[in-house]
PDB file of C-alpha atoms in Angstrom:
ATOM      1  CA  LEU A 111       0.000   0.000   0.000  1.00 80.00           C
ATOM      2  CA  PRO A 112       1.421   3.437  -0.766  1.00 83.00           C
ATOM      3  CA  GLU A 113       2.967   4.911   2.385  1.00 89.00           C
ATOM      4  CA  VAL A 114       1.077   8.182   2.021  1.00 90.00           C
ATOM      5  CA  LEU A 115      -2.271   6.443   2.575  1.00 88.00           C
ATOM      6  CA  TYR A 116      -1.253   5.369   6.082  1.00 91.00           C
ATOM      7  CA  ARG A 117      -0.849   9.045   7.021  1.00 91.00           C
ATOM      8  CA  ILE A 118      -4.407  10.044   6.130  1.00 92.00           C
ATOM      9  CA  PHE A 119      -6.021   9.116   9.440  1.00 88.00           C
ATOM     10  CA  THR A 120      -9.456  10.413   8.421  1.00 93.00           C
ATOM     11  CA  LEU A 121      -9.622   8.157   5.362  1.00 94.00           C
ATOM     12  CA  GLU A 122     -12.768   6.007   5.396  1.00 96.00           C
ATOM     13  CA  THR A 123     -12.519   4.064   2.126  1.00 96.00           C
ATOM     14  CA  ILE A 124      -9.598   2.655   0.152  1.00 95.00           C
ATOM     15  CA  LEU A 125     -10.467   1.202  -3.250  1.00 96.00           C
ATOM     16  CA  ILE A 126      -7.167  -0.042  -4.612  1.00 93.00           C
ATOM     17  CA  SER A 127      -8.071  -3.161  -6.573  1.00 96.00           C
ATOM     18  CA  ASN A 128      -6.137  -4.149  -9.708  1.00 96.00           C
ATOM     19  CA  ASN A 129      -3.005  -2.183  -8.761  1.00 94.00           C
ATOM     20  CA  GLN A 130      -0.291  -4.789  -8.091  1.00 93.00           C
ATOM     21  CA  VAL A 131      -0.256  -3.983  -4.361  1.00 92.00           C
ATOM     22  CA  GLY A 132       2.275  -6.333  -2.760  1.00 92.00           C
ATOM     23  CA  SER A 133       1.777  -5.707   0.959  1.00 89.00           C
ATOM     24  CA  VAL A 134      -0.343  -4.009   3.586  1.00 89.00           C
ATOM     25  CA  ASP A 135       1.027  -3.122   7.034  1.00 89.00           C
ATOM     26  CA  PRO A 136      -1.567  -4.107   9.684  1.00 84.00           C
ATOM     27  CA  GLN A 137       0.143  -2.028  12.393  1.00 87.00           C
ATOM     28  CA  LYS A 138      -0.110   1.142  10.334  1.00 89.00           C
ATOM     29  CA  MET A 139      -3.649   0.296   9.253  1.00 87.00           C
ATOM     30  CA  LYS A 140      -4.711   0.034  12.893  1.00 86.00           C
ATOM     31  CA  MET A 141      -3.919   3.744  13.258  1.00 88.00           C
ATOM     32  CA  MET A 142      -6.454   4.507  10.495  1.00 90.00           C
ATOM     33  CA  GLU A 143      -9.356   4.536  12.937  1.00 90.00           C
ATOM     34  CA  ASN A 144     -11.932   5.806  10.420  1.00 94.00           C
ATOM     35  CA  LEU A 145     -11.229   3.167   7.766  1.00 94.00           C
ATOM     36  CA  THR A 146     -14.430   1.210   7.098  1.00 95.00           C
ATOM     37  CA  THR A 147     -13.847  -0.189   3.590  1.00 95.00           C
ATOM     38  CA  LEU A 148     -10.701  -1.738   2.124  1.00 93.00           C
ATOM     39  CA  ASP A 149     -10.836  -3.198  -1.390  1.00 95.00           C
ATOM     40  CA  LEU A 150      -7.631  -5.077  -2.208  1.00 93.00           C
ATOM     41  CA  GLN A 151      -9.051  -7.368  -4.883  1.00 95.00           C
ATOM     42  CA  ASN A 152      -6.851  -8.707  -7.662  1.00 96.00           C
ATOM     43  CA  ASN A 153      -3.465  -7.511  -6.421  1.00 95.00           C
ATOM     44  CA  ASP A 154      -0.167  -9.242  -5.595  1.00 94.00           C
ATOM     45  CA  LEU A 155      -0.588  -9.839  -1.856  1.00 91.00           C
ATOM     46  CA  LEU A 156       1.433 -12.894  -0.850  1.00 89.00           C
ATOM     47  CA  GLN A 157       0.608 -12.667   2.858  1.00 83.00           C
ATOM     48  CA  PHE A 158      -2.471 -11.552   4.731  1.00 78.00           C
ATOM     49  CA  PRO A 159      -1.870 -11.392   8.501  1.00 74.00           C
ATOM     50  CA  PRO A 160      -4.882 -11.915  10.785  1.00 75.00           C
ATOM     51  CA  LYS A 161      -3.852  -8.695  12.557  1.00 74.00           C
ATOM     52  CA  HIS A 162      -6.051  -6.903  10.026  1.00 69.00           C
ATOM     53  CA  GLY A 163      -8.843  -7.897  12.390  1.00 69.00           C
ATOM     54  CA  ASN A 164      -7.473  -5.276  14.808  1.00 74.00           C
ATOM     55  CA  CYS A 165      -8.920  -2.533  12.591  1.00 80.00           C
ATOM     56  CA  VAL A 166     -12.046  -2.189  14.709  1.00 82.00           C
ATOM     57  CA  ASN A 167     -14.065   0.004  12.321  1.00 89.00           C
ATOM     58  CA  LEU A 168     -13.265  -2.019   9.199  1.00 90.00           C
ATOM     59  CA  ARG A 169     -16.624  -3.339   7.992  1.00 93.00           C
ATOM     60  CA  ILE A 170     -15.883  -4.289   4.386  1.00 93.00           C
ATOM     61  CA  LEU A 171     -12.676  -6.118   3.522  1.00 90.00           C
ATOM     62  CA  LEU A 172     -12.268  -7.469  -0.002  1.00 92.00           C
ATOM     63  CA  PRO A 173      -9.027  -9.474  -0.386  1.00 89.00           C
ATOM     64  CA  ASP A 174     -10.252 -11.770  -3.202  1.00 91.00           C
ATOM     65  CA  ARG A 175      -8.113 -12.852  -6.163  1.00 93.00           C
ATOM     66  CA  ASN A 176      -4.713 -12.465  -4.507  1.00 92.00           C
ATOM     67  CA  PRO A 177      -2.031 -15.210  -4.377  1.00 91.00           C
ATOM     68  CA  PHE A 178      -1.755 -14.885  -0.564  1.00 80.00           C
ATOM     69  CA  HIS A 179      -1.614 -17.330   2.294  1.00 67.00           C
ATOM     70  CA  ILE A 180      -3.341 -16.478   5.557  1.00 59.00           C
ATOM     71  CA  LEU A 181      -0.730 -16.460   8.310  1.00 54.00           C
TER      72      LEU A 181
END
């Protein structure tokens, strides 16, 4: 995920499907307290840590069509 997105704490929706995203940092995402929707479909995620569940306001998570393994 582009580093700049982690710094926009008021961001509510990230629609970044089909962009060759290779990783998402769950620790930095946790600081995005207003994030409710994260669309990561059809990217290059190889790992998807369960720590993404720590994003308490995240209501819609779309990780489909990635070559990842759940850790």
